[in-house]
Amino acid sequence: MSSLTDVDFEHTGPGCSAGVLLRRFWQPVFVSEELKVAHPVPLKILGEELTLYRGEDNVAHIVEGRCPHRGLVLSVGKVEGDSIRCRYHGWQFDASGQCVEQPFEPKCFSSKVRLRSYPVEEYFGLIWAYLGPDPAPPLPRWPGLERYGYFHVVEQRKWNYFHDLENTVDDVHQRWVHAEGIYQDAGNAGEIPASAARATDYGLMQYTSFPSGYLRKLALFMPNMLYFNSGAGVLRGFKSFLWNVPIDDVSHKMFFIFIATHLSPEEGRNVAEGVRAGLRYVETLPTVENVVDSVLSGRMRWEDVDSRPDLVLIEDGIVLKGQGVIPDRSKNRLGSSDAAIILLRKLYAREIARIERGEPPAVFSVPDESILSQIDEFQPEPA
Ligand code: FES
Ligand SMILES: [Fe+2]
C-alpha cells in the first residue's frame, strides 16, 4: 500500500478510484416527495450530470443530463408516459435511455442513440441511485424500522465530501465546536471521556464513554454511510443515519434520516412533524453557507452566531470549509485522538489500492438490521 499521504480520497468523478468505490454502493440522491410527476430536475452526483424525473406512472428514473443531439439539458424536457422528450428538437428517450423518436429525421437513427440510465429505488422517503457496474447490489432495507416516525435533513455543503466523513467519526471536535452538543447533554462538559475506534467487517466503529454512563456509538459503513445514536437535544434517542454524497469534488450533500424508535409510532410521527415545522422555519433564516462565509471572512465572530435549530451545521461548516475546499491532508499532524480518522483513511487506502489492482471492494456488507442490532447492543470492555 502506498503511504496514506499519497492516497486520493477526494476525487470521485468517473474513473477516479474513490469514485469507483462509491459507485459500488446505492446512494440517496433526492427527497421522494420533492420530485413531482412530470417535473424533471437536473441532478449532479459523483461529478456526473444527470436528469431525474418521475414518469406519469409515478416511477422515478435517472438518465444522462444532456441530450446527445446538440446538448440541451434534459431537465427542461417534457415527460410523456415514462419517457422524456428533449425540448429543442423533440428527440424522445424511454426510461432505459433508448432514443425512440427523432421527429425531424427522415432517416431515423434512434436505434443507435442511447442515454446512460441508472437503477433507481425509493425507500424511507428518499430516492436512491446506483451508478456502478451491473449487477446492482440489494438496496439496504430495515423492515423493523418502517413503522416508526422519521424525518430527513438534507444539506448541501460547498466543500469536498471527505471532510464531512472525517468529521463525523471525530468525536473530540464535539467538545470544542458544539458547545451545546453531546458534552453538555451528557452532563460532563468539563471532562474528557474515553474514546476508541476499531475496524469492523463493514468499516469502523467509534465509541465514546462518558462518566455519566452515556455511551455514544457511531458506525461507518464503508464507504460513506454513518449509523449513530444521536447525542444532543431534540435528537436524543433517535436512530440516525447519514450519507455524505459527492455532487462533485467541491461540493456534496448530506442526507440524514432520523428514526424515532424510542417513541410509539404515533408519538414519533408527531415529533417528526414538529421537527419538519422547525426546518421550515430555518428556511426563513440566513443560509448556513452565508453564516459560515461571514465567519470565515472575518465579518462575524464565532461568538456572534445566533443560536438556531441548525446551529450544529453552521459550527461544523466553519471548521470544515475553514480547512479548505479540498485540503492538503499530507500536512496534517495527527495524534492519538485521531484514531478514527486514521482508521478511516486506512480503510479508504486499502479499498482504493484494491480498485487500482482491479479487485472488488473488500468491504461489502449490506447494513441490514442484524448488523444495526449488533451495534446497538455493543458495550465496550470496562477499562
Ligand atoms: S438538442 Fe435535443 S433534440 Fe436537439
Ligand atoms: Fe460536528
Short mmCIF file of C-alpha atoms and ligand atoms in Angstrom, two decimals:
data_model
loop_
_atom_site.label_atom_id
_atom_site.label_comp_id
_atom_site.label_asym_id
_atom_site.label_seq_id
_atom_site.Cartn_x
_atom_site.Cartn_y
_atom_site.Cartn_z
CA MET A 1 0.00 0.00 0.00
CA SER A 2 1.28 3.46 -0.80
CA SER A 3 1.70 5.95 2.04
CA LEU A 4 -1.53 7.43 3.40
CA THR A 5 -0.38 10.87 2.29
CA ASP A 6 -0.42 9.75 -1.37
CA VAL A 7 -3.98 8.45 -1.41
CA ASP A 8 -6.56 10.39 -3.43
CA PHE A 9 -9.58 10.30 -1.12
CA GLU A 10 -11.12 13.42 -2.58
CA HIS A 11 -11.76 12.95 -6.31
CA THR A 12 -14.86 10.92 -7.15
CA GLY A 13 -15.63 11.61 -10.83
CA PRO A 14 -15.86 8.77 -13.37
CA GLY A 15 -12.59 6.85 -13.44
CA CYS A 16 -11.25 8.22 -10.12
CA SER A 17 -10.53 5.41 -7.67
CA ALA A 18 -12.64 6.83 -4.80
CA GLY A 19 -15.39 7.43 -7.37
CA VAL A 20 -15.21 3.79 -8.49
CA LEU A 21 -15.53 2.76 -4.83
CA LEU A 22 -18.54 5.00 -4.11
CA ARG A 23 -20.27 3.84 -7.32
CA ARG A 24 -20.35 0.29 -5.97
CA PHE A 25 -22.98 1.33 -3.40
CA TRP A 26 -26.50 2.77 -3.56
CA GLN A 27 -26.56 6.48 -2.78
CA PRO A 28 -29.50 8.66 -1.68
CA VAL A 29 -29.90 11.46 -4.21
CA PHE A 30 -33.23 13.26 -3.62
CA VAL A 31 -36.21 13.53 -1.28
CA SER A 32 -39.10 11.49 -2.75
CA GLU A 33 -41.91 13.94 -2.00
CA GLU A 34 -39.99 16.78 -3.66
CA LEU A 35 -39.96 15.02 -7.03
CA LYS A 36 -43.30 15.74 -8.68
CA VAL A 37 -44.77 13.78 -11.59
CA ALA A 38 -43.64 15.15 -14.97
CA HIS A 39 -41.36 17.76 -13.39
CA PRO A 40 -37.78 16.74 -14.31
CA VAL A 41 -34.86 18.16 -12.34
CA PRO A 42 -31.13 18.36 -13.02
CA LEU A 43 -29.07 16.19 -10.71
CA LYS A 44 -25.33 16.03 -10.26
CA ILE A 45 -23.83 13.06 -8.42
CA LEU A 46 -20.19 11.96 -8.32
CA GLY A 47 -19.35 14.54 -10.96
CA GLU A 48 -21.95 13.20 -13.44
CA GLU A 49 -24.64 15.47 -14.87
CA LEU A 50 -27.92 13.59 -14.77
CA THR A 51 -31.66 14.10 -15.19
CA LEU A 52 -34.08 12.86 -12.56
CA TYR A 53 -37.76 12.62 -13.44
CA ARG A 54 -40.92 10.95 -12.27
CA GLY A 55 -42.96 9.44 -15.10
CA GLU A 56 -46.72 9.73 -15.38
CA ASP A 57 -46.90 6.25 -13.80
CA ASN A 58 -45.25 7.78 -10.68
CA VAL A 59 -42.00 5.83 -11.15
CA ALA A 60 -38.70 7.76 -10.76
CA HIS A 61 -35.98 7.47 -13.42
CA ILE A 62 -32.43 8.74 -13.88
CA VAL A 63 -30.88 9.26 -17.31
CA GLU A 64 -27.96 11.28 -18.64
CA GLY A 65 -28.07 15.03 -18.10
CA ARG A 66 -27.91 16.21 -21.72
CA CYS A 67 -29.50 15.31 -25.00
CA PRO A 68 -26.91 13.68 -27.31
CA HIS A 69 -28.26 15.61 -30.33
CA ARG A 70 -26.95 19.09 -29.51
CA GLY A 71 -26.53 19.01 -25.77
CA LEU A 72 -29.57 20.67 -24.24
CA VAL A 73 -30.16 19.68 -20.61
CA LEU A 74 -32.98 17.17 -20.46
CA SER A 75 -34.24 18.61 -17.16
CA VAL A 76 -36.19 21.15 -19.26
CA GLY A 77 -37.62 18.28 -21.27
CA LYS A 78 -41.22 17.07 -21.41
CA VAL A 79 -42.28 13.88 -19.66
CA GLU A 80 -44.62 11.69 -21.71
CA GLY A 81 -45.67 8.43 -20.05
CA ASP A 82 -42.41 7.06 -18.63
CA SER A 83 -40.34 8.74 -21.39
CA ILE A 84 -38.70 12.13 -21.62
CA ARG A 85 -38.66 14.29 -24.74
CA CYS A 86 -35.99 16.92 -25.40
CA ARG A 87 -37.48 20.41 -25.83
CA TYR A 88 -35.08 21.51 -28.54
CA HIS A 89 -35.88 19.24 -31.49
CA GLY A 90 -38.14 16.66 -29.91
CA TRP A 91 -35.97 13.57 -29.60
CA GLN A 92 -37.68 11.16 -27.24
CA PHE A 93 -36.00 8.70 -24.85
CA ASP A 94 -37.64 5.88 -22.96
CA ALA A 95 -36.93 5.14 -19.28
CA SER A 96 -34.00 2.88 -20.21
CA GLY A 97 -32.42 5.82 -22.08
CA GLN A 98 -33.10 4.38 -25.53
CA CYS A 99 -33.91 7.03 -28.12
CA VAL A 100 -37.29 6.08 -29.60
CA GLU A 101 -38.20 9.07 -31.75
CA GLN A 102 -36.42 11.71 -33.86
CA PRO A 103 -39.35 13.63 -35.35
CA PHE A 104 -37.44 15.62 -38.00
CA GLU A 105 -35.08 12.90 -39.18
CA PRO A 106 -36.38 11.31 -42.43
CA LYS A 107 -33.79 8.55 -41.92
CA CYS A 108 -34.33 7.89 -38.25
CA PHE A 109 -31.23 6.55 -36.47
CA SER A 110 -32.77 6.44 -33.00
CA SER A 111 -31.84 2.78 -32.50
CA LYS A 112 -28.19 3.88 -32.48
CA VAL A 113 -28.70 6.55 -29.81
CA ARG A 114 -28.95 5.70 -26.15
CA LEU A 115 -28.57 7.71 -22.95
CA ARG A 116 -26.88 6.27 -19.91
CA SER A 117 -29.51 5.36 -17.34
CA TYR A 118 -29.18 4.07 -13.80
CA PRO A 119 -31.22 1.88 -11.43
CA VAL A 120 -33.45 3.91 -9.12
CA GLU A 121 -35.39 2.89 -6.00
CA GLU A 122 -37.43 4.76 -3.42
CA TYR A 123 -37.26 3.89 0.27
CA PHE A 124 -37.66 5.71 3.58
CA GLY A 125 -38.78 8.82 1.77
CA LEU A 126 -35.64 9.08 -0.34
CA ILE A 127 -34.76 8.37 -3.96
CA TRP A 128 -31.70 6.14 -4.29
CA ALA A 129 -29.46 5.65 -7.31
CA TYR A 130 -26.84 3.07 -8.19
CA LEU A 131 -24.18 4.37 -10.58
CA GLY A 132 -21.90 1.31 -10.60
CA PRO A 133 -21.41 -1.75 -12.79
CA ASP A 134 -24.11 -4.42 -13.13
CA PRO A 135 -25.48 -6.11 -11.21
CA ALA A 136 -26.65 -3.60 -8.62
CA PRO A 137 -26.39 -4.93 -5.05
CA PRO A 138 -29.59 -5.02 -2.98
CA LEU A 139 -30.66 -1.68 -1.53
CA PRO A 140 -30.42 -1.88 2.30
CA ARG A 141 -33.84 -2.40 3.92
CA TRP A 142 -34.89 -2.08 7.55
CA PRO A 143 -38.40 -3.55 7.75
CA GLY A 144 -38.41 -3.40 11.57
CA LEU A 145 -37.93 0.38 11.46
CA GLU A 146 -40.56 1.17 8.83
CA ARG A 147 -43.44 1.67 11.29
CA TYR A 148 -41.77 4.47 13.25
CA GLY A 149 -41.95 8.21 12.68
CA TYR A 150 -38.95 9.69 10.92
CA PHE A 151 -37.73 12.85 9.26
CA HIS A 152 -34.90 13.86 6.93
CA VAL A 153 -32.39 16.64 6.95
CA VAL A 154 -30.68 17.34 3.62
CA GLU A 155 -27.93 19.93 3.49
CA GLN A 156 -25.71 20.99 0.61
CA ARG A 157 -22.10 21.69 1.58
CA LYS A 158 -19.68 23.58 -0.63
CA TRP A 159 -16.54 21.65 0.09
CA ASN A 160 -15.23 18.14 -0.54
CA TYR A 161 -17.26 15.24 0.93
CA PHE A 162 -14.30 13.64 2.69
CA HIS A 163 -14.16 16.48 5.29
CA ASP A 164 -17.63 15.62 6.49
CA LEU A 165 -16.84 11.92 6.53
CA GLU A 166 -13.79 12.54 8.73
CA ASN A 167 -15.69 14.99 10.90
CA THR A 168 -18.48 12.55 11.63
CA VAL A 169 -16.03 10.00 13.07
CA ASP A 170 -14.24 12.73 15.07
CA ASP A 171 -15.94 12.83 18.47
CA VAL A 172 -13.27 15.09 20.02
CA HIS A 173 -14.46 18.07 18.00
CA GLN A 174 -17.85 17.86 19.72
CA ARG A 175 -16.27 19.27 22.88
CA TRP A 176 -14.84 22.32 21.11
CA VAL A 177 -17.13 23.02 18.19
CA HIS A 178 -20.58 22.24 19.62
CA ALA A 179 -20.85 23.98 22.99
CA GLU A 180 -24.49 22.91 23.29
CA GLY A 181 -23.86 19.40 21.99
CA ILE A 182 -23.43 15.96 23.49
CA TYR A 183 -20.80 17.00 26.02
CA GLN A 184 -23.30 19.38 27.66
CA ASP A 185 -26.14 16.96 27.20
CA ALA A 186 -24.23 14.04 28.72
CA GLY A 187 -23.74 16.12 31.84
CA ASN A 188 -19.97 16.45 31.88
CA ALA A 189 -18.95 19.37 29.74
CA GLY A 190 -15.65 19.75 31.57
CA GLU A 191 -14.46 16.15 31.46
CA ILE A 192 -12.59 14.25 28.80
CA PRO A 193 -14.42 10.97 28.08
CA ALA A 194 -12.78 7.72 26.94
CA SER A 195 -12.96 7.32 23.17
CA ALA A 196 -11.86 4.43 20.95
CA ALA A 197 -12.16 3.26 17.37
CA ARG A 198 -11.85 -0.22 15.89
CA ALA A 199 -12.04 -1.80 12.48
CA THR A 200 -15.07 -3.99 11.77
CA ASP A 201 -16.29 -6.18 8.91
CA TYR A 202 -18.29 -3.30 7.47
CA GLY A 203 -15.91 -0.41 8.15
CA LEU A 204 -15.27 1.03 11.59
CA MET A 205 -16.91 1.70 14.89
CA GLN A 206 -16.13 4.59 17.19
CA TYR A 207 -17.44 4.88 20.73
CA THR A 208 -17.11 7.45 23.48
CA SER A 209 -17.91 6.59 27.10
CA PHE A 210 -18.98 9.48 29.29
CA PRO A 211 -18.55 9.27 33.09
CA SER A 212 -22.30 9.92 33.35
CA GLY A 213 -22.85 6.49 31.76
CA TYR A 214 -23.87 7.81 28.35
CA LEU A 215 -22.25 5.82 25.53
CA ARG A 216 -22.13 7.48 22.14
CA LYS A 217 -21.66 4.99 19.30
CA LEU A 218 -21.04 5.60 15.67
CA ALA A 219 -20.52 3.07 12.88
CA LEU A 220 -19.15 3.88 9.45
CA PHE A 221 -20.39 1.50 6.77
CA MET A 222 -17.86 1.84 4.03
CA PRO A 223 -17.63 3.89 2.05
CA ASN A 224 -19.92 6.78 3.12
CA MET A 225 -22.80 5.71 5.37
CA LEU A 226 -22.88 6.55 9.07
CA TYR A 227 -25.15 4.99 11.70
CA PHE A 228 -25.15 6.59 15.14
CA ASN A 229 -27.14 7.25 18.24
CA SER A 230 -27.79 10.96 18.23
CA GLY A 231 -26.39 12.75 21.18
CA ALA A 232 -28.00 16.00 22.00
CA GLY A 233 -31.22 17.91 22.48
CA VAL A 234 -34.31 17.02 20.47
CA LEU A 235 -32.38 14.32 18.61
CA ARG A 236 -31.53 12.29 21.72
CA GLY A 237 -32.84 8.76 21.31
CA PHE A 238 -33.31 8.81 17.53
CA LYS A 239 -31.64 6.15 15.38
CA SER A 240 -29.64 8.25 12.98
CA PHE A 241 -28.30 7.58 9.51
CA LEU A 242 -26.16 9.85 7.37
CA TRP A 243 -24.80 9.57 3.84
CA ASN A 244 -22.22 12.08 2.58
CA VAL A 245 -22.81 12.00 -1.18
CA PRO A 246 -20.43 13.89 -3.50
CA ILE A 247 -22.07 16.22 -6.02
CA ASP A 248 -18.64 16.87 -7.48
CA ASP A 249 -15.20 17.31 -5.93
CA VAL A 250 -16.00 20.69 -4.34
CA SER A 251 -19.50 20.05 -3.01
CA HIS A 252 -21.63 17.31 -1.55
CA LYS A 253 -24.98 16.66 0.03
CA MET A 254 -25.59 15.27 3.50
CA PHE A 255 -28.67 13.07 3.67
CA PHE A 256 -29.76 12.32 7.24
CA ILE A 257 -32.61 10.04 8.29
CA PHE A 258 -33.63 10.29 11.96
CA ILE A 259 -35.96 7.47 13.09
CA ALA A 260 -37.90 7.74 16.37
CA THR A 261 -37.67 4.13 17.57
CA HIS A 262 -37.69 5.34 21.20
CA LEU A 263 -41.28 6.62 20.79
CA SER A 264 -44.52 4.97 19.81
CA PRO A 265 -45.13 5.22 16.05
CA GLU A 266 -47.83 7.84 16.62
CA GLU A 267 -45.73 9.94 19.04
CA GLY A 268 -42.78 9.62 16.68
CA ARG A 269 -44.82 10.88 13.73
CA ASN A 270 -45.96 13.88 15.82
CA VAL A 271 -42.41 14.68 16.92
CA ALA A 272 -41.17 14.29 13.33
CA GLU A 273 -43.87 16.69 12.12
CA GLY A 274 -42.79 19.21 14.81
CA VAL A 275 -39.19 18.93 13.61
CA ARG A 276 -40.29 19.42 9.99
CA ALA A 277 -42.06 22.63 11.05
CA GLY A 278 -38.81 23.73 12.71
CA LEU A 279 -36.93 23.01 9.49
CA ARG A 280 -39.40 25.15 7.52
CA TYR A 281 -38.67 27.98 9.98
CA VAL A 282 -34.93 27.51 9.40
CA GLU A 283 -35.51 28.15 5.67
CA THR A 284 -36.51 31.75 6.58
CA LEU A 285 -33.12 32.43 8.24
CA PRO A 286 -29.83 33.43 6.55
CA THR A 287 -28.42 30.33 4.87
CA VAL A 288 -25.88 28.16 6.64
CA GLU A 289 -23.49 28.93 3.79
CA ASN A 290 -23.85 32.70 4.34
CA VAL A 291 -23.16 32.48 8.05
CA VAL A 292 -20.19 30.15 7.51
CA ASP A 293 -18.72 32.55 4.94
CA SER A 294 -19.31 35.56 7.22
CA VAL A 295 -17.28 33.94 9.99
CA LEU A 296 -14.55 32.65 7.68
CA SER A 297 -14.16 36.05 6.02
CA GLY A 298 -13.84 37.78 9.40
CA ARG A 299 -17.06 39.80 9.03
CA MET A 300 -18.54 38.00 12.01
CA ARG A 301 -17.10 36.42 15.17
CA TRP A 302 -17.92 32.82 16.02
CA GLU A 303 -19.38 34.07 19.34
CA ASP A 304 -21.84 36.28 17.49
CA VAL A 305 -23.52 33.50 15.52
CA ASP A 306 -27.12 33.34 16.72
CA SER A 307 -28.39 30.13 18.22
CA ARG A 308 -30.82 28.37 15.86
CA PRO A 309 -32.09 24.80 15.31
CA ASP A 310 -29.42 24.02 12.71
CA LEU A 311 -26.54 25.65 14.60
CA VAL A 312 -24.58 22.40 14.51
CA LEU A 313 -24.42 22.60 10.68
CA ILE A 314 -23.02 26.14 10.91
CA GLU A 315 -20.44 25.18 13.54
CA ASP A 316 -19.30 22.17 11.53
CA GLY A 317 -19.38 24.25 8.34
CA ILE A 318 -16.93 26.78 9.79
CA VAL A 319 -14.39 24.14 10.85
CA LEU A 320 -14.77 22.13 7.63
CA LYS A 321 -14.75 24.84 4.97
CA GLY A 322 -12.11 26.52 7.14
CA GLN A 323 -9.73 23.65 6.31
CA GLY A 324 -10.02 24.50 2.62
CA VAL A 325 -12.42 23.22 -0.01
CA ILE A 326 -10.02 20.37 -0.87
CA PRO A 327 -7.40 20.40 1.90
CA ASP A 328 -3.86 19.07 1.69
CA ARG A 329 -4.02 16.18 4.14
CA SER A 330 -0.32 15.42 3.71
CA LYS A 331 0.38 18.36 6.06
CA ASN A 332 -1.81 17.03 8.91
CA ARG A 333 -0.09 16.22 12.23
CA LEU A 334 -2.37 13.52 13.61
CA GLY A 335 -2.41 12.46 17.29
CA SER A 336 -3.83 9.57 19.29
CA SER A 337 -7.25 11.26 19.49
CA ASP A 338 -7.42 10.98 15.68
CA ALA A 339 -7.60 7.17 15.87
CA ALA A 340 -10.91 7.00 13.96
CA ILE A 341 -9.68 9.43 11.29
CA ILE A 342 -6.53 7.35 10.77
CA LEU A 343 -8.61 4.19 10.56
CA LEU A 344 -10.98 5.79 8.04
CA ARG A 345 -8.06 6.87 5.85
CA LYS A 346 -6.53 3.37 6.07
CA LEU A 347 -9.81 1.76 5.05
CA TYR A 348 -10.09 4.06 2.03
CA ALA A 349 -6.42 3.48 1.19
CA ARG A 350 -6.96 -0.27 1.28
CA GLU A 351 -10.08 -0.14 -0.89
CA ILE A 352 -8.52 2.30 -3.37
CA ALA A 353 -5.44 0.07 -3.67
CA ARG A 354 -7.74 -2.88 -4.43
CA ILE A 355 -9.54 -0.87 -7.11
CA GLU A 356 -6.24 0.11 -8.67
CA ARG A 357 -5.31 -3.61 -8.82
CA GLY A 358 -8.68 -4.35 -10.46
CA GLU A 359 -10.08 -6.17 -7.40
CA PRO A 360 -13.59 -5.81 -5.92
CA PRO A 361 -14.05 -3.98 -2.59
CA ALA A 362 -13.01 -5.97 0.49
CA VAL A 363 -15.81 -4.37 2.48
CA PHE A 364 -19.22 -5.11 1.11
CA SER A 365 -21.77 -5.53 3.86
CA VAL A 366 -25.38 -4.60 3.40
CA PRO A 367 -26.14 -2.69 6.60
CA ASP A 368 -29.18 -4.75 7.48
CA GLU A 369 -30.99 -4.85 10.82
CA SER A 370 -28.88 -7.68 12.24
CA ILE A 371 -25.74 -5.54 11.92
CA LEU A 372 -27.54 -2.49 13.33
CA SER A 373 -28.63 -4.61 16.35
CA GLN A 374 -25.04 -5.72 16.96
CA ILE A 375 -24.04 -2.07 17.09
CA ASP A 376 -26.98 -1.14 19.34
CA GLU A 377 -26.07 -3.92 21.77
CA PHE A 378 -22.32 -3.26 21.76
CA GLN A 379 -20.81 -2.43 25.16
CA PRO A 380 -17.08 -1.72 25.48
CA GLU A 381 -14.97 -3.77 27.88
CA PRO A 382 -14.57 -1.98 31.22
CA ALA A 383 -11.29 -0.01 31.22
S1 FES B 1 -30.77 19.04 -28.62
FE1 FES B 1 -32.21 17.56 -28.02
S2 FES B 1 -33.37 17.16 -29.74
FE2 FES B 1 -31.91 18.60 -30.41
FE FE B 2 -19.82 18.40 14.41
#
